[in-house]
XYZ file of C-alpha atoms in Angstrom:
519
model
C 53.947 45.094 -39.150
C 52.742 45.253 -42.103
C 53.498 48.796 -44.113
C 50.617 50.690 -46.404
C 51.718 51.339 -49.597
C 53.112 55.367 -48.586
C 51.463 56.366 -51.837
C 48.403 56.057 -49.294
C 49.965 58.591 -46.663
C 49.476 62.484 -46.855
C 52.051 65.118 -46.555
C 52.816 66.465 -43.857
C 51.391 69.891 -43.569
C 53.693 70.893 -40.621
C 57.071 72.858 -42.228
C 58.727 72.384 -39.048
C 62.553 70.449 -39.539
C 61.270 68.319 -36.397
C 59.461 64.902 -37.874
C 56.144 64.414 -36.160
C 55.104 61.690 -34.311
C 53.154 58.870 -35.007
C 50.467 57.209 -32.617
C 50.628 53.437 -31.632
C 47.438 52.071 -30.721
C 46.964 48.376 -29.437
C 43.302 47.018 -30.138
C 41.691 44.229 -27.945
C 38.971 43.294 -29.908
C 35.734 40.716 -30.107
C 32.655 40.270 -30.597
C 29.393 37.540 -30.766
C 29.798 36.605 -27.579
C 26.393 34.762 -27.217
C 26.607 34.825 -23.837
C 28.188 31.962 -24.011
C 30.116 31.437 -20.392
C 31.398 28.600 -20.471
C 34.100 30.555 -23.329
C 34.677 34.199 -21.039
C 37.039 32.825 -18.718
C 39.293 32.820 -21.813
C 38.667 36.465 -22.597
C 38.369 37.343 -19.411
C 41.693 36.199 -18.916
C 42.628 37.642 -21.896
C 42.124 40.906 -20.938
C 43.410 40.608 -17.470
C 47.126 40.038 -19.904
C 46.153 42.875 -22.197
C 45.504 45.378 -19.378
C 49.383 43.978 -17.755
C 51.282 43.696 -20.468
C 50.653 46.811 -22.378
C 50.643 48.883 -18.454
C 53.713 51.699 -18.770
C 54.239 51.062 -22.368
C 54.180 53.959 -25.109
C 51.434 53.668 -26.748
C 46.937 53.922 -26.675
C 45.429 51.004 -26.186
C 41.183 50.120 -26.570
C 38.946 47.110 -25.586
C 35.913 46.737 -28.306
C 33.102 44.492 -28.813
C 31.281 44.428 -32.238
C 27.551 43.120 -30.390
C 25.986 40.294 -29.437
C 27.385 39.815 -26.344
C 24.346 38.045 -24.719
C 21.814 35.870 -26.272
C 17.802 35.302 -25.230
C 15.343 36.933 -22.333
C 17.113 37.172 -19.011
C 17.313 39.118 -16.796
C 19.966 38.456 -14.842
C 22.062 37.099 -16.974
C 22.535 39.398 -19.424
C 23.554 41.989 -16.700
C 25.627 39.472 -15.964
C 27.330 39.674 -18.842
C 27.182 43.878 -18.552
C 29.084 43.604 -15.916
C 32.088 41.426 -17.218
C 32.736 43.559 -20.072
C 32.548 46.686 -17.372
C 34.837 44.316 -15.165
C 37.123 43.281 -18.703
C 36.991 47.417 -18.750
C 36.114 47.019 -22.929
C 35.071 51.121 -23.861
C 32.694 50.673 -26.119
C 30.432 47.975 -27.530
C 27.811 47.955 -30.873
C 24.066 47.283 -30.275
C 23.404 43.748 -32.144
C 20.701 42.156 -32.587
C 20.258 39.982 -29.677
C 21.247 42.840 -27.592
C 17.627 43.408 -28.070
C 16.115 39.370 -27.099
C 14.146 41.054 -24.534
C 12.793 44.142 -26.135
C 13.987 47.330 -26.144
C 12.659 48.732 -22.405
C 14.244 45.797 -21.158
C 17.943 46.276 -22.862
C 17.578 50.071 -21.555
C 18.044 48.444 -18.143
C 20.283 45.859 -18.480
C 22.440 49.160 -19.753
C 21.373 51.382 -17.060
C 24.533 50.674 -14.512
C 26.929 50.664 -16.645
C 30.001 51.961 -14.949
C 32.648 51.854 -18.190
C 31.341 50.122 -21.507
C 29.464 52.447 -24.208
C 26.506 51.151 -26.058
C 26.386 52.461 -29.819
C 24.277 52.094 -32.175
C 23.965 55.425 -34.993
C 21.208 53.109 -36.901
C 18.864 52.372 -34.447
C 16.033 54.325 -33.998
C 12.352 54.266 -32.272
C 9.112 55.472 -34.467
C 10.045 59.474 -32.908
C 13.501 59.003 -34.008
C 14.620 58.758 -30.807
C 17.580 55.995 -29.718
C 16.931 53.289 -27.111
C 17.597 54.457 -23.059
C 21.496 54.341 -23.023
C 22.621 53.723 -27.119
C 24.548 56.789 -28.090
C 25.891 56.965 -32.025
C 29.046 57.775 -31.270
C 31.970 58.317 -28.416
C 35.453 60.105 -28.552
C 38.029 58.410 -26.340
C 41.173 60.015 -25.803
C 44.285 57.950 -24.575
C 47.544 59.772 -23.713
C 46.370 62.384 -25.376
C 45.516 60.935 -28.560
C 41.323 61.214 -29.480
C 39.298 58.030 -30.550
C 36.052 58.946 -32.554
C 34.491 55.447 -32.235
C 30.700 54.978 -34.217
C 28.293 52.028 -33.741
C 26.295 49.991 -36.113
C 23.259 47.422 -35.782
C 22.145 44.619 -37.696
C 19.970 46.142 -40.846
C 18.419 43.001 -41.101
C 17.066 43.138 -37.115
C 13.243 43.250 -38.168
C 13.931 39.471 -39.564
C 16.698 37.939 -36.792
C 13.895 39.777 -34.115
C 10.394 39.879 -33.989
C 7.666 42.168 -33.658
C 6.940 42.044 -30.951
C 10.242 42.292 -29.052
C 11.210 45.410 -31.339
C 7.965 47.579 -30.605
C 9.144 50.388 -32.733
C 12.254 50.310 -33.175
C 13.637 49.965 -36.923
C 16.900 50.121 -38.237
C 18.138 52.711 -41.873
C 18.798 50.808 -45.327
C 22.134 50.689 -46.174
C 22.093 53.885 -47.685
C 20.494 55.839 -44.916
C 23.272 54.172 -43.095
C 25.897 55.172 -45.003
C 24.592 58.892 -45.274
C 24.412 59.392 -41.147
C 27.936 57.328 -40.460
C 29.212 59.650 -42.994
C 28.280 62.591 -41.205
C 29.070 61.526 -37.796
C 33.057 61.525 -38.908
C 32.219 64.282 -40.575
C 31.350 65.827 -37.704
C 34.525 64.376 -34.593
C 37.080 64.767 -38.194
C 35.314 68.871 -37.530
C 35.960 68.868 -34.004
C 39.705 67.607 -34.361
C 39.251 63.650 -34.076
C 41.481 61.856 -36.906
C 41.342 58.372 -35.551
C 37.922 56.514 -36.663
C 36.922 53.342 -35.816
C 33.413 51.765 -36.614
C 32.117 49.174 -34.423
C 29.490 47.668 -36.597
C 27.177 44.591 -36.258
C 26.223 44.106 -39.796
C 28.106 40.956 -41.364
C 31.624 40.624 -43.636
C 29.735 41.683 -46.352
C 28.424 44.747 -45.659
C 31.216 45.571 -44.012
C 32.827 45.449 -46.915
C 31.092 47.660 -49.014
C 30.710 50.247 -46.507
C 34.323 50.501 -46.117
C 34.701 51.765 -49.578
C 31.438 54.307 -49.267
C 32.844 55.681 -46.445
C 35.382 58.617 -46.122
C 38.382 58.976 -42.828
C 37.386 55.825 -42.018
C 40.451 53.512 -40.053
C 38.907 50.296 -38.432
C 36.228 48.230 -38.085
C 35.203 45.731 -36.507
C 32.565 44.331 -36.994
C 29.882 41.149 -36.351
C 27.004 39.483 -37.088
C 28.425 37.343 -39.746
C 31.163 35.140 -37.539
C 34.085 35.107 -40.037
C 37.474 34.961 -38.228
C 39.452 37.103 -40.021
C 43.307 36.285 -38.790
C 45.842 38.370 -39.840
C 46.169 41.595 -42.693
C 45.851 40.511 -46.675
C 45.060 43.312 -49.129
C 42.147 43.558 -50.619
C 40.136 41.148 -47.961
C 40.215 42.843 -44.660
C 43.131 45.375 -45.441
C 40.296 47.495 -47.827
C 40.402 51.135 -49.132
C 38.070 53.939 -49.213
C 36.590 56.247 -51.800
C 39.392 58.400 -51.501
C 41.670 55.188 -51.457
C 42.726 55.195 -48.026
C 43.982 52.597 -46.272
C 40.652 50.045 -43.723
C 41.114 47.141 -41.695
C 38.529 44.910 -41.273
C 38.192 42.508 -38.071
C 36.161 40.228 -36.671
C 37.510 37.296 -34.454
C 33.923 34.681 -35.151
C 31.766 34.036 -32.188
C 31.177 32.388 -29.179
C 34.465 33.389 -27.280
C 36.096 31.277 -29.031
C 38.106 33.881 -29.877
C 39.849 37.743 -29.491
C 41.776 39.593 -31.783
C 44.951 41.580 -31.595
C 45.355 44.905 -33.447
C 48.360 46.677 -33.430
C 48.033 50.305 -35.804
C 50.308 53.137 -36.368
C 49.151 56.217 -37.526
C 50.254 59.256 -39.523
C 50.272 62.177 -37.574
C 47.496 62.684 -39.935
C 45.240 60.447 -38.865
C 46.042 57.605 -41.210
C 46.951 54.326 -40.999
C 51.267 53.635 -41.518
C 50.949 50.165 -40.015
C 49.030 47.091 -39.268
C 49.407 43.935 -37.405
C 46.545 41.668 -36.664
C 46.217 38.423 -34.890
C 42.414 36.780 -33.787
C 43.948 34.090 -31.030
C 42.284 31.337 -29.566
C 41.229 31.631 -26.105
C 41.296 28.625 -23.630
C 37.996 26.701 -23.953
C 37.837 25.391 -20.056
C 35.679 26.672 -17.953
C 36.908 29.312 -15.637
C 35.852 28.079 -12.045
C 36.334 32.326 -11.342
C 33.096 33.227 -14.241
C 31.434 30.892 -12.881
C 31.801 31.759 -9.321
C 30.709 35.052 -10.369
C 27.767 34.435 -12.624
C 26.418 31.594 -9.910
C 26.543 34.547 -6.893
C 24.675 36.642 -9.747
C 22.400 35.235 -11.394
C 22.037 31.464 -9.341
C 23.851 28.668 -8.974
C 22.093 25.719 -11.522
C 20.878 22.502 -10.513
C 22.617 19.792 -12.110
C 19.966 16.781 -14.253
C 22.372 15.122 -15.842
C 25.709 13.925 -16.142
C 26.737 13.191 -20.029
C 28.320 10.576 -21.426
C 29.249 10.716 -24.688
C 28.213 13.952 -27.612
C 28.735 14.498 -30.183
C 30.783 17.277 -31.046
C 29.353 20.941 -32.255
C 28.742 21.100 -35.734
C 30.889 23.871 -38.148
C 28.106 25.049 -39.343
C 25.015 24.211 -37.549
C 23.052 25.309 -40.260
C 24.289 22.325 -42.699
C 24.306 19.306 -40.757
C 22.280 17.538 -38.659
C 22.329 17.947 -34.739
C 21.896 15.226 -32.366
C 21.163 17.793 -29.396
C 19.495 19.398 -31.997
C 17.682 16.022 -32.236
C 16.750 15.862 -28.954
C 15.687 19.390 -28.406
C 12.599 18.593 -30.599
C 11.416 14.915 -29.539
C 11.088 16.910 -26.197
C 8.785 19.497 -27.832
C 6.619 16.426 -30.222
C 6.580 14.144 -26.270
C 5.855 17.285 -24.502
C 2.437 18.600 -26.737
C 1.718 15.575 -28.392
C 1.912 16.484 -30.997
C 2.497 13.995 -34.815
C 5.878 16.256 -35.401
C 7.842 18.633 -33.861
C 9.875 20.991 -36.169
C 13.863 24.059 -35.297
C 14.849 26.360 -37.683
C 18.841 24.989 -37.141
C 20.176 28.315 -36.441
C 17.354 28.676 -33.304
C 20.113 26.399 -31.216
C 22.968 27.952 -30.048
C 25.034 25.989 -27.884
C 26.168 22.766 -27.864
C 26.958 20.858 -24.320
C 29.813 18.783 -24.029
C 30.502 15.639 -21.769
C 30.453 16.936 -18.547
C 28.190 17.468 -15.826
C 24.484 19.419 -17.564
C 23.583 21.697 -15.600
C 19.723 23.618 -16.825
C 21.331 26.992 -17.504
C 23.408 24.586 -19.823
C 20.180 23.694 -21.703
C 18.534 27.190 -21.444
C 21.654 28.417 -23.633
C 21.529 26.504 -26.099
C 17.968 27.414 -26.494
C 18.024 31.147 -24.881
C 15.224 33.081 -27.158
C 12.337 32.808 -24.816
C 9.496 31.870 -27.939
C 6.635 30.330 -26.896
C 5.795 27.002 -28.134
C 2.473 26.625 -30.072
C 0.494 23.795 -31.300
C -0.662 24.181 -34.864
C -1.496 22.219 -37.936
C 0.172 21.449 -41.503
C -1.121 20.080 -44.430
C 1.411 17.040 -45.859
C 1.735 20.006 -48.288
C 3.308 22.254 -46.230
C 5.687 20.516 -44.642
C 6.980 19.278 -47.768
C 7.331 22.186 -49.594
C 8.850 23.521 -46.159
C 11.490 21.066 -46.360
C 12.146 21.100 -50.121
C 12.440 24.602 -49.499
C 14.670 25.029 -47.197
C 17.035 22.342 -48.094
C 17.681 24.335 -51.230
C 17.926 27.565 -49.984
C 19.963 26.690 -47.657
C 22.681 24.468 -49.518
C 22.751 26.859 -52.437
C 23.855 29.815 -49.553
C 27.379 29.673 -49.281
C 26.250 30.854 -45.598
C 23.649 28.179 -45.229
C 21.380 30.604 -44.625
C 18.335 29.637 -42.956
C 19.096 26.342 -42.456
C 18.186 23.127 -42.151
C 14.545 21.498 -40.718
C 15.701 19.563 -37.318
C 12.262 17.658 -36.671
C 11.223 15.486 -34.150
C 9.067 12.184 -36.416
C 10.210 12.720 -39.617
C 12.833 11.374 -41.741
C 14.268 12.586 -44.767
C 16.937 13.056 -46.959
C 18.636 15.342 -48.984
C 21.551 15.883 -51.569
C 24.507 18.329 -50.385
C 23.014 20.719 -53.712
C 19.606 20.654 -51.499
C 17.429 18.554 -53.110
C 14.642 16.251 -51.334
C 15.016 12.952 -52.105
C 12.805 11.246 -49.912
C 11.030 11.948 -46.810
C 8.644 9.521 -44.288
C 6.646 10.426 -41.546
C 7.350 8.312 -38.170
C 3.109 6.850 -37.598
C 1.729 6.559 -33.550
C 3.997 2.987 -33.608
C 6.734 5.055 -34.653
C 6.968 2.554 -37.794
C 8.363 4.888 -40.734
C 6.004 5.966 -43.792
C 6.670 7.178 -46.504
C 5.094 10.674 -48.471
C 4.618 11.201 -52.055
C 7.040 14.409 -52.233
C 6.333 14.617 -55.927
C 2.464 15.137 -54.833
C 1.938 15.688 -50.950
C -1.765 15.946 -50.103
C -3.440 18.806 -49.129
C -5.592 17.058 -47.115
C -4.277 15.475 -44.862
C -2.940 17.026 -41.714
C -0.321 16.630 -38.823
C -0.546 18.438 -35.974
C 3.352 19.888 -35.003
C 4.375 22.365 -32.553
C 6.590 25.086 -32.886
C 8.069 27.967 -32.244
C 6.613 31.526 -32.865
C 9.306 32.115 -34.703
C 8.883 29.659 -36.895
C 5.670 30.634 -36.961
C 5.422 33.923 -37.714
C 6.738 33.061 -41.242
C 9.663 35.497 -41.828
C 12.537 33.167 -43.083
C 10.318 29.282 -43.632
C 6.949 31.321 -45.064
C 5.243 27.648 -46.194
C 4.985 26.906 -42.337
C 2.968 29.985 -41.382
C 0.276 27.469 -39.825
C -3.787 28.313 -40.587
C -5.009 26.960 -37.532
C -3.310 27.639 -34.632
C -4.861 24.562 -31.692
C -2.982 25.769 -28.652
C -0.497 28.531 -26.909
C 2.194 28.097 -24.585
C 3.828 30.867 -22.508
C 7.647 28.752 -22.213
C 9.472 27.566 -24.969
C 11.802 24.643 -25.614
C 14.221 24.947 -23.156
C 11.221 23.332 -20.613
C 10.832 20.817 -22.872
C 13.988 19.954 -22.728
C 15.110 19.992 -19.351
C 11.226 17.723 -18.123
C 12.266 15.226 -20.463
C 16.259 14.637 -20.024
C 14.578 14.477 -16.230
C 13.141 11.617 -17.426
C 15.065 9.696 -18.405
C 16.606 6.258 -16.955
C 20.057 6.894 -17.938
C 20.505 10.967 -17.219
C 23.254 9.690 -14.728
C 25.711 8.573 -18.606
C 23.463 10.393 -21.074
C 24.623 9.151 -24.543
C 23.596 12.127 -27.173
C 24.294 10.538 -30.830
C 23.001 11.475 -33.908
C 19.877 9.435 -35.328
C 19.735 8.923 -39.446
C 16.676 10.952 -38.770
C 18.450 13.904 -42.010
C 20.517 12.469 -43.793
C 22.812 14.455 -46.945
C 24.167 12.431 -49.896
C 27.330 13.807 -52.240
C 26.377 14.623 -55.754
C 28.521 14.481 -58.559
C 27.551 17.940 -58.741
C 30.095 20.861 -57.327
C 28.870 21.799 -53.790
C 28.640 24.796 -52.912
C 31.933 26.109 -50.760
C 30.308 26.989 -47.460
C 31.204 29.407 -43.915
C 29.290 30.285 -41.010
C 28.427 33.631 -42.586
C 24.934 34.537 -40.715
C 23.662 34.995 -37.451
C 19.720 34.194 -36.729
């Protein structure tokens, strides 16, 4: 266990000759499952082992989740995830953006029967300054007579990553207001005798670090949203200092249930951290027959539609790399809607199937957002500018935000600094026709398949259509299932990169990137 510099400790007020007792906490934590049920067997096994290995030991235990446990608007599946959180006895979860994918009312209905896990957010409110039903600002958890204050925070970019139609009148406070109300809640908890404070945040690592130095009284920040894997303890990296110089540890486990965290912490009698040891452990990502059985009982058995013989592995950062699976989904949109082109924002695809049985649920989990597909009309100039700006912004950002545009009916090449080098459109005979990227036409128009989120222009304003030709009440998961069902090779499906998006290296230094932003 790492000893935290003693100069930050406060001398005990007691004059007793008896040495006051410290408090030992063992914390199981996780974040950003995104409803990836294939990996949840590993988390379940780890949580059950945590319970058995800590039973009867002289220490406190907590289990905390920093939000985005599910993704998309499938009510049965989201209820299944909440039931898993309860079954694993998670004490609390932050309210992330994906908890609101189906809207505030649906979220409240999903958590209405929660038996154990509390959902927390101090900075989420509606136009009447009320929280969604079932959401609290904080809780006090008492373990072995020791009291822990746990406060939740929702993402500050909520209006960017959830559509207005689904959010309704829900909003989040800005950073300064979030700091103000969080500090007030900490002060309230401390005035009631709670001196060990944990924040469950879904705001991203950068803002967690900023938050740690802006507050007094917080000890642990369990974070999410930016998908960082923060292993170990490093002074100045994830062992930070509060506004008054007290130690604060910042934690996060990555995404998609690929890991979980164990923090061993020791507190002084005054509630200050004096020792910490932190590990992020990779989960067993072999599909669990137990989780599959529980899920199938609750959600229903999903039909198999194909057998994958070969498939490209999931990109390390799906925003900055070509994706064979995303290309197939784009092809399905273009074929189903009968358009010249189909466009997907890279971050929209959440799961990449593995070799073996492919079910309808696997496809649905890859595109869980339940946006509506649209057939629109865009000019050649709009398309060129959108691809240019997406590439430039994405390749110059350390987190790869907002992401490259993945397409069907288009081939393009960029360099590793985000400069568009060439662009071709496929004609009706699938022959590539070169487009003048330096002088694109304002008059030539193409029909384009995209979803309602992309058409909303929050991240790619160039793609806001002047003309919408048709709207459909389904998303790209349906078109992908339909396309695969028509494939004659579906009993030995091979999904490999076909080179429609190429990235060539330049001699200039490329930005170092990590997958540190959630969309």
